[in-house]
Structures are given as C-alpha cells and as structure tokens.
mmCIF file of C-alpha atoms and ligand atoms in Angstrom:
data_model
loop_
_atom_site.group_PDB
_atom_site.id
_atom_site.type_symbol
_atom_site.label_atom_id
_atom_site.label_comp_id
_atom_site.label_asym_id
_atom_site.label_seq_id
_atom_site.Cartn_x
_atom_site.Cartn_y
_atom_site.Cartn_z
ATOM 1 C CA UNK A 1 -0.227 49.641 59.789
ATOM 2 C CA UNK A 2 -2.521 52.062 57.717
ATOM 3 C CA UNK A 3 -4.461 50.796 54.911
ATOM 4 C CA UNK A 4 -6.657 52.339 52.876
ATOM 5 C CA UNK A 5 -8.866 50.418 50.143
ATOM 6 C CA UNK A 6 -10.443 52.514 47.789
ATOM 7 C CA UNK A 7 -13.416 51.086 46.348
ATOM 8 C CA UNK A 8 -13.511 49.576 49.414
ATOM 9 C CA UNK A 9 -17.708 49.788 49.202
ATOM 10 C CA UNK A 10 -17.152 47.008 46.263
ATOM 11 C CA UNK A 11 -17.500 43.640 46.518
ATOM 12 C CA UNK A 12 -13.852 42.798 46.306
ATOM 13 C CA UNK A 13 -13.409 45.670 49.093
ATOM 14 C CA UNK A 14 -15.517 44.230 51.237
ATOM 15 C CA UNK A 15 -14.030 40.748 51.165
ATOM 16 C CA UNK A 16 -10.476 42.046 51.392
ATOM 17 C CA UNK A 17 -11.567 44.379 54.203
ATOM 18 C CA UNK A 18 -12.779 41.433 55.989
ATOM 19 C CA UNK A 19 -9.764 39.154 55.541
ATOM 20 C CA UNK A 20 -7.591 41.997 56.829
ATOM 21 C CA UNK A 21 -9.831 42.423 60.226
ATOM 22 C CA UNK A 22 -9.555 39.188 60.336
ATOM 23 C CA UNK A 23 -5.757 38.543 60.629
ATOM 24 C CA UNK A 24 -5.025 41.566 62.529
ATOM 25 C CA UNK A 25 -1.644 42.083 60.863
ATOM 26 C CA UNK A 26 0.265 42.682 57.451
ATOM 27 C CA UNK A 27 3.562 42.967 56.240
ATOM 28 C CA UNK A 28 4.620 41.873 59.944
ATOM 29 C CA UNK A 29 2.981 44.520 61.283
ATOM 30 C CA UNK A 30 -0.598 45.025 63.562
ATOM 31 C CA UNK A 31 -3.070 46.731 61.642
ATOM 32 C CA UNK A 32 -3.891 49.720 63.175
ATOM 33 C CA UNK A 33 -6.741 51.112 61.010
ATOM 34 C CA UNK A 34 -8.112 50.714 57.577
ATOM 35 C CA UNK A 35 -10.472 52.885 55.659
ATOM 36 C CA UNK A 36 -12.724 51.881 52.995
ATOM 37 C CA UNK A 37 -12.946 55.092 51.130
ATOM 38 C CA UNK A 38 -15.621 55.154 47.968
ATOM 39 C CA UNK A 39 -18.151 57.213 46.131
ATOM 40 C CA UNK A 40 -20.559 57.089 48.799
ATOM 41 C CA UNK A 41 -19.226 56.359 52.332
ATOM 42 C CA UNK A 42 -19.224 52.676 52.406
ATOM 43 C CA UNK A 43 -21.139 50.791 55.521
ATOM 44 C CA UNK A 44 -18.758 49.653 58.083
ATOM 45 C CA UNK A 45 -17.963 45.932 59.133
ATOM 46 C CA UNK A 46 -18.118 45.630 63.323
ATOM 47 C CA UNK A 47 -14.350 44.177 64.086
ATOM 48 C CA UNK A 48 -11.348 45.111 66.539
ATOM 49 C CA UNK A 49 -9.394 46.992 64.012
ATOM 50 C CA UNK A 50 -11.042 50.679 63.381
ATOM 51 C CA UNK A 51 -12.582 50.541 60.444
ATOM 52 C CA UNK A 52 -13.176 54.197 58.606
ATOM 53 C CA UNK A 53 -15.657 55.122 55.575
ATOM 54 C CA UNK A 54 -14.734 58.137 53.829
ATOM 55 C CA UNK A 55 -16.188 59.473 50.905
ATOM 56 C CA UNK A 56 -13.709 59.584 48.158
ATOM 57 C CA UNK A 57 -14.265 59.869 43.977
ATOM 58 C CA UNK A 58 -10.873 59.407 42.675
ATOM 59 C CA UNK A 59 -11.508 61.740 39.848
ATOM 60 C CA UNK A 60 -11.103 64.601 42.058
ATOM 61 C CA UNK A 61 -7.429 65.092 43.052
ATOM 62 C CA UNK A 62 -8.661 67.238 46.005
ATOM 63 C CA UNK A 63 -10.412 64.138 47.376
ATOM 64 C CA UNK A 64 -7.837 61.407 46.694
ATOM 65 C CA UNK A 65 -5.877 63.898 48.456
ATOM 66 C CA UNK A 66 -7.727 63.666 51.668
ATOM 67 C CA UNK A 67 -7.952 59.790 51.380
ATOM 68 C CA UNK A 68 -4.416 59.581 51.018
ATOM 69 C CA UNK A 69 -2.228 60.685 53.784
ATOM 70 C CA UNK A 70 1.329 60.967 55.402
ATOM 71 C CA UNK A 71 -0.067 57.980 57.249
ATOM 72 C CA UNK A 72 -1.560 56.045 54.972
ATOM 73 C CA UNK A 73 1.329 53.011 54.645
ATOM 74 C CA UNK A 74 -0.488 50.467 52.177
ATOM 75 C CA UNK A 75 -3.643 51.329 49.294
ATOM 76 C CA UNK A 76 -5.638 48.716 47.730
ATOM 77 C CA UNK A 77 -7.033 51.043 44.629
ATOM 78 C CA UNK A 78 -10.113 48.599 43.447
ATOM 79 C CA UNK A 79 -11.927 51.430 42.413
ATOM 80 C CA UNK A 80 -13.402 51.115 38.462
ATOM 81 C CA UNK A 81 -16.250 50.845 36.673
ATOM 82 C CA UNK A 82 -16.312 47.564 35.384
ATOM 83 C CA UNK A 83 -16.326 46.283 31.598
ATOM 84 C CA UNK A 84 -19.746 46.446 30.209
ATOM 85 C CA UNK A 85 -20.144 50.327 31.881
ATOM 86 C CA UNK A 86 -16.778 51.352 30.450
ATOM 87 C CA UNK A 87 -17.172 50.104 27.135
ATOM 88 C CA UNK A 88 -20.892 51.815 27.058
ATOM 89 C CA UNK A 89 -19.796 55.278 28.881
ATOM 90 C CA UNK A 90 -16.288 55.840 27.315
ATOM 91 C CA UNK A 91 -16.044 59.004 29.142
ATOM 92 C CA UNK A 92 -16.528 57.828 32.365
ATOM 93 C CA UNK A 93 -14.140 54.815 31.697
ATOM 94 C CA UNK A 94 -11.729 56.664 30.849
ATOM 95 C CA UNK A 95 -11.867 59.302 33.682
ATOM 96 C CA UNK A 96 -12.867 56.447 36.629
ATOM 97 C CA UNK A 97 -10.336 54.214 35.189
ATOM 98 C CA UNK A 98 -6.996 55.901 33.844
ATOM 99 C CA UNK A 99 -7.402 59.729 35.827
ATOM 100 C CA UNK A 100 -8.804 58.423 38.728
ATOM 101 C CA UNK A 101 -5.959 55.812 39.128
ATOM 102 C CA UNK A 102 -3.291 58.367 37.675
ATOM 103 C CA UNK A 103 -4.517 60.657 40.301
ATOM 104 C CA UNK A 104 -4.176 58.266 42.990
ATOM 105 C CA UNK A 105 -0.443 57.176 41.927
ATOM 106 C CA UNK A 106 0.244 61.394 41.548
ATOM 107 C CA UNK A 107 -0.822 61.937 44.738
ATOM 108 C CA UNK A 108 1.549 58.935 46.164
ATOM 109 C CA UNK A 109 4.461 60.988 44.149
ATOM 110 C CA UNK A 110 3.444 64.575 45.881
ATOM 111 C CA UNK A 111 3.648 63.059 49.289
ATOM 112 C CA UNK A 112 7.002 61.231 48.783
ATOM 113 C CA UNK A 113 6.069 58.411 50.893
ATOM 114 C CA UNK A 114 6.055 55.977 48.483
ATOM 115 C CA UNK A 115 3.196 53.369 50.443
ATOM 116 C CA UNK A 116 2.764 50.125 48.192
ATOM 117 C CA UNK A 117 -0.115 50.013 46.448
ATOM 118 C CA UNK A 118 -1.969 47.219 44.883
ATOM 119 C CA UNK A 119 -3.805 48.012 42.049
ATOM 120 C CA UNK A 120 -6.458 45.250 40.849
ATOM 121 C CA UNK A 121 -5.532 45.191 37.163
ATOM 122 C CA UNK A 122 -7.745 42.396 35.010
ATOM 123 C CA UNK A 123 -7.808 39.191 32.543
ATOM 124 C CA UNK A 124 -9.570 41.762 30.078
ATOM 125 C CA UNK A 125 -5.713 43.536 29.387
ATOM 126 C CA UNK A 126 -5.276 40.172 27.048
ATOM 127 C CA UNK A 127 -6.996 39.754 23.604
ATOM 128 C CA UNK A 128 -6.748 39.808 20.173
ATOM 129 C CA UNK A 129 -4.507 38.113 17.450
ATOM 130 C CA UNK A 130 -2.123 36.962 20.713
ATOM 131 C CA UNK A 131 -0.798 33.250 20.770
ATOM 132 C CA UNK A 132 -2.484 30.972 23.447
ATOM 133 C CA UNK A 133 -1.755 30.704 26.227
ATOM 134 C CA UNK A 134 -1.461 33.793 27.741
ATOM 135 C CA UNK A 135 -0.106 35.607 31.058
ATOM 136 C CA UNK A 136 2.785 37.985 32.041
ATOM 137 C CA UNK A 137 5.196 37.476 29.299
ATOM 138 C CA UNK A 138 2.183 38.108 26.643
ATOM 139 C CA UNK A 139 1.583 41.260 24.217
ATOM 140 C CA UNK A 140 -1.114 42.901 25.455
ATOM 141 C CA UNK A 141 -3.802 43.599 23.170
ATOM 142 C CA UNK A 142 -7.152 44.645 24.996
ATOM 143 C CA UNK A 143 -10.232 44.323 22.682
ATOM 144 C CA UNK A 144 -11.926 46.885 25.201
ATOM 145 C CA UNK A 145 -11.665 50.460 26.691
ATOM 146 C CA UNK A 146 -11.917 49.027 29.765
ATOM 147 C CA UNK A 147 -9.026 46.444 29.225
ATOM 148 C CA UNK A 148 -6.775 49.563 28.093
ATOM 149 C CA UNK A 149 -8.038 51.379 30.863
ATOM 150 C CA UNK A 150 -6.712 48.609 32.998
ATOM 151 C CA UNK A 151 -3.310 47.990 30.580
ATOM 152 C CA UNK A 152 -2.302 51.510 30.857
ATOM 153 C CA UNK A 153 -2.767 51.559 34.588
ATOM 154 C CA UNK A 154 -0.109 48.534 35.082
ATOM 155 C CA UNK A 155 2.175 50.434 33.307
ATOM 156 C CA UNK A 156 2.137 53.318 35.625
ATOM 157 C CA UNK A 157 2.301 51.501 38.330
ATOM 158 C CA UNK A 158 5.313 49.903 37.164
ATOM 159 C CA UNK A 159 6.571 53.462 36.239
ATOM 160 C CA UNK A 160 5.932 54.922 39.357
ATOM 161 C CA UNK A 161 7.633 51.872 41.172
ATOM 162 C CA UNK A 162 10.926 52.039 39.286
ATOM 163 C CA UNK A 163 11.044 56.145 39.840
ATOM 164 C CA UNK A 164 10.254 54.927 43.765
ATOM 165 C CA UNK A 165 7.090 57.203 43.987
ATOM 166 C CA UNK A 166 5.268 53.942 44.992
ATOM 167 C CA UNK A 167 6.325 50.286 46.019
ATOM 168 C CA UNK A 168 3.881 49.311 43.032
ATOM 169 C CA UNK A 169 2.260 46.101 42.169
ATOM 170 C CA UNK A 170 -0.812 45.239 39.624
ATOM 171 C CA UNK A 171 -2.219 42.064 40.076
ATOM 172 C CA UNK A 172 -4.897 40.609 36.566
ATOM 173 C CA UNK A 173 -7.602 39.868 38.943
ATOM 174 C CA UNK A 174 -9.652 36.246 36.677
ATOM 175 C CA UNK A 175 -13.140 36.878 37.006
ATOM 176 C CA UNK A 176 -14.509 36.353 40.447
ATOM 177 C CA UNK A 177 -17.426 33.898 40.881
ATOM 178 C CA UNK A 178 -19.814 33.284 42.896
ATOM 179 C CA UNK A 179 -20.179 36.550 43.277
ATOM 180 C CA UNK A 180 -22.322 37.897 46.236
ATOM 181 C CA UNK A 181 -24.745 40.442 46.073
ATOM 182 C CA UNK A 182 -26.584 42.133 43.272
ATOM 183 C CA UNK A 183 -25.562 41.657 39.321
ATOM 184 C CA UNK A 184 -23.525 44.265 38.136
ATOM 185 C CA UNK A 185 -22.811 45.899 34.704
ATOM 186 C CA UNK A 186 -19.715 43.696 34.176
ATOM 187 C CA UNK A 187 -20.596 41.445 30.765
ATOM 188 C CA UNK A 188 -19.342 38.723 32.921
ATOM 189 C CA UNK A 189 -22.415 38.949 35.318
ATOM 190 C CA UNK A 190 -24.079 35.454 34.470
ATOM 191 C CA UNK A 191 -20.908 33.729 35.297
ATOM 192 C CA UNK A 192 -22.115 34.531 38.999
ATOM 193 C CA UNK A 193 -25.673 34.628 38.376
ATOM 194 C CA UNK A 194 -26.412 31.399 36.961
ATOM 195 C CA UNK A 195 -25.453 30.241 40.397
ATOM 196 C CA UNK A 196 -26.289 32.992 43.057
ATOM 197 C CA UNK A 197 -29.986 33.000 41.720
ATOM 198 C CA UNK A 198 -30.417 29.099 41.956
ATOM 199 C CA UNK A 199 -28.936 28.663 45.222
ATOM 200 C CA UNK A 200 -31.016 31.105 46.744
ATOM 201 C CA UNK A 201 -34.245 29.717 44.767
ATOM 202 C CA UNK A 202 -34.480 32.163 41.925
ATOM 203 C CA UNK A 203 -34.511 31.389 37.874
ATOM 204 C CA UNK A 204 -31.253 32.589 36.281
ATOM 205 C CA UNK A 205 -30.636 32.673 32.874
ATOM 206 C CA UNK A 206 -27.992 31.074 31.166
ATOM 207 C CA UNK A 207 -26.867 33.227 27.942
ATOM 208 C CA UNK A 208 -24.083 31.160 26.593
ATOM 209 C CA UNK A 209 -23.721 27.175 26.210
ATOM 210 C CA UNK A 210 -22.603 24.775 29.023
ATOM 211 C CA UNK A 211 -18.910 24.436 26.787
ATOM 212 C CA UNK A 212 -17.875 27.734 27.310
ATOM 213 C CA UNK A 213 -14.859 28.061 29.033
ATOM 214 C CA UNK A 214 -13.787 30.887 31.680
ATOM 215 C CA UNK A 215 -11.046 31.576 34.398
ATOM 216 C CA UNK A 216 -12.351 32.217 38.102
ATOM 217 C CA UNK A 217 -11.421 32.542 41.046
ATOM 218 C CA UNK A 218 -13.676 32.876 44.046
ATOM 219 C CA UNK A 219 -14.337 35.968 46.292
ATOM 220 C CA UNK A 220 -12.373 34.524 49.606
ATOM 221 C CA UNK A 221 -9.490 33.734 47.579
ATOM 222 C CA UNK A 222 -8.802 36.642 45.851
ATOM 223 C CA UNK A 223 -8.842 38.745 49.133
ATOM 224 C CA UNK A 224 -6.436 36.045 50.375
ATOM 225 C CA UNK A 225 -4.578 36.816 47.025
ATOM 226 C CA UNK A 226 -4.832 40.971 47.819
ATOM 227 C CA UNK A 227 -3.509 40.474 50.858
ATOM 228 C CA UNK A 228 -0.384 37.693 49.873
ATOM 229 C CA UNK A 229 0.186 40.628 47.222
ATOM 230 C CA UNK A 230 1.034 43.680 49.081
ATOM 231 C CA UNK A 231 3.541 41.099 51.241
ATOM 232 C CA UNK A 232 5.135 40.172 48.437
ATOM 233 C CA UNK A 233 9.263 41.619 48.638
ATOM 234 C CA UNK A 234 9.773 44.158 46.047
ATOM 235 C CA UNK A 235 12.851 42.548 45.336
ATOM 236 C CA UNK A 236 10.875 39.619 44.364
ATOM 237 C CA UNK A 237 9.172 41.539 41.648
ATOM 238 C CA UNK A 238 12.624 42.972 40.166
ATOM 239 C CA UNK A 239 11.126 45.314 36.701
ATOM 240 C CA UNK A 240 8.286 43.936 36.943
ATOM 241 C CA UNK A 241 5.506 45.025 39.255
ATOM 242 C CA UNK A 242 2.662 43.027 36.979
ATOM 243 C CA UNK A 243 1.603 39.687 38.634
ATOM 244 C CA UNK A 244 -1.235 37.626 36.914
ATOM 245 C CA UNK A 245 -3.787 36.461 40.048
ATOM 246 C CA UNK A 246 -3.912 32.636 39.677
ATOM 247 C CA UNK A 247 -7.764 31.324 38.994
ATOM 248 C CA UNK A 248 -8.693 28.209 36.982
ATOM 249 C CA UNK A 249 -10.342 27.874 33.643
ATOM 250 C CA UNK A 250 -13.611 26.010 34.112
ATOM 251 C CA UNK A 251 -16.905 25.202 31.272
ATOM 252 C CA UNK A 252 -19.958 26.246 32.634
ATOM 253 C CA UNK A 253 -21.193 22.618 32.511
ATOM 254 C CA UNK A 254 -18.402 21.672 35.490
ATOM 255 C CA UNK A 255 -19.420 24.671 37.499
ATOM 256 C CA UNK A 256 -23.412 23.800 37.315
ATOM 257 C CA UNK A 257 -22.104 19.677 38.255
ATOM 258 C CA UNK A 258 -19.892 21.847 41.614
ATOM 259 C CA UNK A 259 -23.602 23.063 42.589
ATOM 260 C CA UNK A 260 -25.241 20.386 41.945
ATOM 261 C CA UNK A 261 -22.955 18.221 43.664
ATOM 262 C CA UNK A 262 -22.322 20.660 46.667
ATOM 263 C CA UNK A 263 -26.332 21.841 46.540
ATOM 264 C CA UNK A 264 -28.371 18.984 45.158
ATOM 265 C CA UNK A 265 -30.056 18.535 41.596
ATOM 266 C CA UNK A 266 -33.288 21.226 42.531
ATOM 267 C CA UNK A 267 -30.853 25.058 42.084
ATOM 268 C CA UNK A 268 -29.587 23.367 38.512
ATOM 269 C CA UNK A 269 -33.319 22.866 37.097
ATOM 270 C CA UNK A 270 -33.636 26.394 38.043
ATOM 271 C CA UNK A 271 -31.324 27.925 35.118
ATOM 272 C CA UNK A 272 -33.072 28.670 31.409
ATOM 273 C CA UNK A 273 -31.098 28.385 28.834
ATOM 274 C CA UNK A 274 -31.512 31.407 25.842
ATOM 275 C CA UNK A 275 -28.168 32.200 23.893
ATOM 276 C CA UNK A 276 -27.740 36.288 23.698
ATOM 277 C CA UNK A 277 -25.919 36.647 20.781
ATOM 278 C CA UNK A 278 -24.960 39.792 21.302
ATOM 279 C CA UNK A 279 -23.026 38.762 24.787
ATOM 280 C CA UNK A 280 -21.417 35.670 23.014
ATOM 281 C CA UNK A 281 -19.146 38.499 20.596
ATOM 282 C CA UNK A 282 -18.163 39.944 23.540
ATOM 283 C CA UNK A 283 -17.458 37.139 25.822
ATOM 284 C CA UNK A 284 -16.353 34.608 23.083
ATOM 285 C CA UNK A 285 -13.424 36.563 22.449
ATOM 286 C CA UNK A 286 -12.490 36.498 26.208
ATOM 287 C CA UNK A 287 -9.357 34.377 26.771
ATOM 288 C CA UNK A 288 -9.394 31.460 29.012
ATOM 289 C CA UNK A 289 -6.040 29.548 28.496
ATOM 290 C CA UNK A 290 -4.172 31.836 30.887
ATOM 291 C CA UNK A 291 -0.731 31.228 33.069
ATOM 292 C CA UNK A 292 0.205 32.686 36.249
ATOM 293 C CA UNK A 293 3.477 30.819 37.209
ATOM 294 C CA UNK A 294 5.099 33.312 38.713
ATOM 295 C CA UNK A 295 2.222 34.650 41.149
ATOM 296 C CA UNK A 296 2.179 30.944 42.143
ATOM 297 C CA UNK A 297 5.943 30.825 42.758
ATOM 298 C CA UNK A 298 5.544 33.672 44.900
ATOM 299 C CA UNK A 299 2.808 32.497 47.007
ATOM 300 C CA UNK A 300 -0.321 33.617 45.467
ATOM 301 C CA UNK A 301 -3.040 30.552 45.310
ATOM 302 C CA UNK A 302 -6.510 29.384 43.140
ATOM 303 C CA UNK A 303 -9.489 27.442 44.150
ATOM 304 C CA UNK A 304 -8.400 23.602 44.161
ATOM 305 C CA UNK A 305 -11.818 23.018 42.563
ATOM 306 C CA UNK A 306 -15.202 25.279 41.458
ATOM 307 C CA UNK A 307 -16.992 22.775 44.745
ATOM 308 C CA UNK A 308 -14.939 25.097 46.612
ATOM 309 C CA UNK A 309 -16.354 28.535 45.234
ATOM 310 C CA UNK A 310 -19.838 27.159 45.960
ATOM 311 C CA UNK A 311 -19.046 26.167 49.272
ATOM 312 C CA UNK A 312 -17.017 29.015 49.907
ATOM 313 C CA UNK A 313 -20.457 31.718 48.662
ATOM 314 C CA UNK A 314 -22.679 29.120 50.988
ATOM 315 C CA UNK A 315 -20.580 29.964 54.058
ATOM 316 C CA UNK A 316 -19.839 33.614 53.486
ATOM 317 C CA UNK A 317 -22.687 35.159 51.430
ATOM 318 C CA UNK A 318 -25.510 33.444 50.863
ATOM 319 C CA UNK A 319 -28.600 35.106 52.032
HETATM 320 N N1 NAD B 401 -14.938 41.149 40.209
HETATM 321 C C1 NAD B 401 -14.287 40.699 39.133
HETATM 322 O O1 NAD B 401 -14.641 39.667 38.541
HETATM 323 C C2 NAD B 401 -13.062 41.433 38.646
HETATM 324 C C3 NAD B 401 -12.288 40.879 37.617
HETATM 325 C C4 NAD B 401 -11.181 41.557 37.156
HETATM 326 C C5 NAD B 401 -10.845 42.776 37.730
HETATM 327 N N2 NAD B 401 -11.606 43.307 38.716
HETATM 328 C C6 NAD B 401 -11.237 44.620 39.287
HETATM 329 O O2 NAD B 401 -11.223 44.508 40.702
HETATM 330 C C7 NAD B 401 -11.658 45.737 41.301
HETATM 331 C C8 NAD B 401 -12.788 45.459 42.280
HETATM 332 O O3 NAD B 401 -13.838 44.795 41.608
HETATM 333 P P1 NAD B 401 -15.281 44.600 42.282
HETATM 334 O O4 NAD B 401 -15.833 43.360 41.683
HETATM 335 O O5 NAD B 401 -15.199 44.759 43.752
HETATM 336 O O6 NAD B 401 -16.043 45.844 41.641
HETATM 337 P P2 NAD B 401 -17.201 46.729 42.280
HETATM 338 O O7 NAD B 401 -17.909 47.388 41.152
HETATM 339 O O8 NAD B 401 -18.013 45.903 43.227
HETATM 340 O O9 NAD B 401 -16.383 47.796 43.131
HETATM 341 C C9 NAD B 401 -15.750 48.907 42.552
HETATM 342 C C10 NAD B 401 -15.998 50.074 43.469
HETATM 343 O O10 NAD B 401 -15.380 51.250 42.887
HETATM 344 C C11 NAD B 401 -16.179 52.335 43.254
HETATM 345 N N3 NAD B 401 -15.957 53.496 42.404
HETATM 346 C C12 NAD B 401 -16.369 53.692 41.119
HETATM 347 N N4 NAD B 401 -16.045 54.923 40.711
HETATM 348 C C13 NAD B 401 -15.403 55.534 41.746
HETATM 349 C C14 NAD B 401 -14.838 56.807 41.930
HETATM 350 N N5 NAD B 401 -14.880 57.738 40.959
HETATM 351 N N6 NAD B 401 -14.258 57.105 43.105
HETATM 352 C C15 NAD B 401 -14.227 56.174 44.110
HETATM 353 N N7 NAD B 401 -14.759 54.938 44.002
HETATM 354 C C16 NAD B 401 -15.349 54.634 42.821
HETATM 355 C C17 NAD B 401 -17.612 51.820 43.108
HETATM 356 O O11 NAD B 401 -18.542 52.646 43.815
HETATM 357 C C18 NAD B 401 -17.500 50.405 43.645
HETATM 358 O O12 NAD B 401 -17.857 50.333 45.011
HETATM 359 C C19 NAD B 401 -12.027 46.647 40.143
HETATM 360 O O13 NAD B 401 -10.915 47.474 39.879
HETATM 361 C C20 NAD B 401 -12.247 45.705 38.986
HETATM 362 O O14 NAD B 401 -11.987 46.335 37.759
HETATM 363 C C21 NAD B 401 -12.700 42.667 39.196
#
C-alpha cells in the first residue's frame, strides 16, 4: 500500500502520518511506503514503514504530477491555507484551495487509476440563514472564501467519484483542539491556544466569553478518523462521497474545567480575558449545533469528553 499525504508537513499530516506507521496496514493491506509531500519537504518521522518527503505545491500541475504516481494507491490531500489566510489573501485561497485540489483530482483522472482520496473538507462549508442543526443533509451556505473553497472541493470529489476518476470521499473535519505546535492563521487559533499556552506555563489570551460554544475534535482522533475514512466501502457511501467528521460541541468554560481538572487550578489562572470584537463577527457566526450520524454509523468516532483532548495533547505533544 502507497499513500501519499499531501500537506503532510501540517499538523493534521503529521498526526495521520503517525497513526498510519503505527498500524502498519490499511484497507487490509501492509503499508509499504507513504510520502508526506508539501511546500517545503516536510521532516521525516523515524518508523518501519519508509517514510518519503517530497516537495510538492499543488498549484503546479507539473509537481502534483510527480507526487502522484501509477503507484500511488491512496492520497490524503490536507493541503490549504486555512480560514483567516484565505479570507485575507483571496488569491491565494482560491488558487491553494480550489486549483490546487482540482489539480490534484485532474491528475487522478489523467492517470486512470482512480486511488481513493480523502480530501479534509471543513465545518466552515455551513453558515448563513440555514436551520439548526446542521450536517450532511444541510444547504450549504459558506459565509467565507475559504468555506467555498472547501464546498466546491466536495463537490468535485463527489464528481470525480461518480465518473470513477477517483474512489472519492470529503470528510468536514470540526475544529481540532488542542492543537500542537505554533498558532496558526486559522481565526479559530485561541480555541487551541487558550490551552497549549497554559499547560506549558505561558499567558494565553482568551478573546471571546467562557459561553461560547464550538465543535472539536482532538488531533489523535481525527487521524484515527482519516484513517477509518479511506476504509470506508464505497458502496457504503452510495452518491454521496461527503461524510461530516464527528466532534462534540463544547463552551469554552467546560474545556478550561477539562484542564483544570486533568492539569490542576495553576494553567487556568494563566488565561486573560479581553473580548476582540472583531474575532467575535467572525467566529459568532460559526455553527456549533452540528450532526454527523452517518459518519458514526459507519465507524467514524469523537472524543467521549474534552478531559480526553487534554490528556490526549499531554501524552502526544506537549513540550
Ligand atoms: N485543523 C483544523 O482545525 C481543521 C478544521 C477543519 C478543516 N481542516 C483542514 O484539514 C487540513 C489539514 O489541516 P491542518 O490543521 O493540518 O493545517 P496546516 O496548516 O497545519 O497544514 C496544511 C499544510 O498544507 C500545506 N500547503 C499549503 N499550500 C500548499 C501548496 N500550494 N502545496 C502543497 N502544500 C501546501 C502547508 O504548508 C501546510 O503544511 C486542511 O485542509 C484544513 O483546511 C483543518
């Protein structure tokens, strides 16, 4: 088994790269080799299975040509700039975003080997004047470029599927917290960083109030989630390649109480609290009630409770 993750230098890449080393197989088969291929040849993770960096940017056909091979069996496409960069560099959005993944999917349809590929979709395709709750069966409506970005690339994946270019599926990735590593330009960044920063000793600031409500899902189980995804039967998607990931919807009072109770009281006294009212129009229109019955019914899992995402960054990231 072949798999190639691009955007595999990401923090979702990473995790999923790991998870696959660390089962050895997918889709019944061993896993012979996987390359992370990204902007900048990502660093490599020691393991038994040969891992690759390549240097890939998906907005050059020539390049997603060379990552993608006669070989290459499964492809994680994670590759995006995320929400706040796409909505400030519409170019760039748009070209990262919707080219880069249309040249990935056109590059599937030259080679006629139609691999699956997962494509990491997101909660941001919802929005707007759309009845509560929402999930699979909802009108999209994205209230950003980079939520259309993402819209528009479910729907070629779906297209590409039923032509059989690609065994397609898009999975609405909820927002992933705790987070490792450094903040990114994703308006959803203090989600993480309220939390990171404390339980490594730092102040974080706290831009919205401890009511808001958000869906997560933590880093370890969405690369469980990546990797229940590309098992999933096609025939168990029937016309519909579009799965939503499950999370749960927590307030950011309940996830500071996880810490606290997982941490002790001192990371908790290290969060200020300044509303950014210019964040709250963005993020207050995010949607929270969300459904994901049917990636449930088909194996796909969220945290049993936000303890678990703090444990789960303590083990696997912290420091
Ligand atoms: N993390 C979240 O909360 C979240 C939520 C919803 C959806 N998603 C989606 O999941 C995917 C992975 O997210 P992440 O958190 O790992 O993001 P990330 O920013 O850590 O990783 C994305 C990677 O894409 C790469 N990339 C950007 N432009 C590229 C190009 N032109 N060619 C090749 N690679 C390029 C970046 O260098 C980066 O390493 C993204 O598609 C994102 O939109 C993430």
């Amino acid at each position: 088994m072949n798999i190639l993750i691009i955007g595999g230098g990401g923090v979702v890449g990473r995790k999923l790269a790991s998870a696959l080393v660390d089962r050895g197989h997918l889709m019944g088969r061993d896993i012979t080799k996987i390359t992370l291929a990204d902007i900048a040849d990502p660093e490599l993770k020691a393991g038994s299975v040969h891992i690759t960096g390549l240097a890939c940017d998906i907005t050059d056909p020539a390049s997603v040509s060379e990552a993608i091979t006669p070989e290459t069996d499964v492809i994680y496409h994670l590759a995006a700039v995320v929400s706040a960069h796409a909505e400030e560099d519409f170019e760039a959005g748009m070209k990262i975003n919707l080219d880069g993944t249309r040249n990935i999917l056109e590059r599937c349809r030259t080679l006629g080997t139609a691999p699956v590929v997962v494509f990491t979709s997101s909660i941001a395709v919802y929005g707007g004047d759309v009845p509560d709750p929402v999930g699979e069966q909802s009108f999209l409506n994205p209230q950003t470029s980079y939520g259309m970005q993402k819209a528009v690339g479910e729907l070629m994946v779906n297209d590409y599927s039923r032509k059989g270019f690609v065994d397609g599926r898009a999975v609405r990735l909820p927002t992933i917290s705790v987070r490792p590593g450094k903040p990114n330009r994703a308006a959803s960044g203090f989600m993480s960083s309220i939390l990171r920063e404390p339980l490594n000793g730092q102040e974080a600031v706290c831009p919205v109030g401890e009511e808001f409500l958000h869906y997560y899902l933590s880093p370890r189980l969405c690369a469980e989630n990546l990797v229940r995804t590309a098992e999933i039967e096609a025939g168990a998607l029937g016309m519909n390649r579009v799965l939503q990931m499950p999370g749960r919807t927590w307030s950011i009072r309940q996830m500071i109480d996880a810490m606290t109770a997982v941490a002790g009281p001192d990371p908790a006294r290290l969060i200020r609290w300044e509303k950014d009212e210019a964040l709250l129009k963005i993020v207050g229109g995010w949607r929270f009630d969300i459904r994901a019955d049917r990636a449930l019914g088909l194996g796909l899992i969220a945290d049993d409770s936000f303890e678990d995402n703090i444990r789960y960054y303590i083990e696997d990231d912290r420091g």
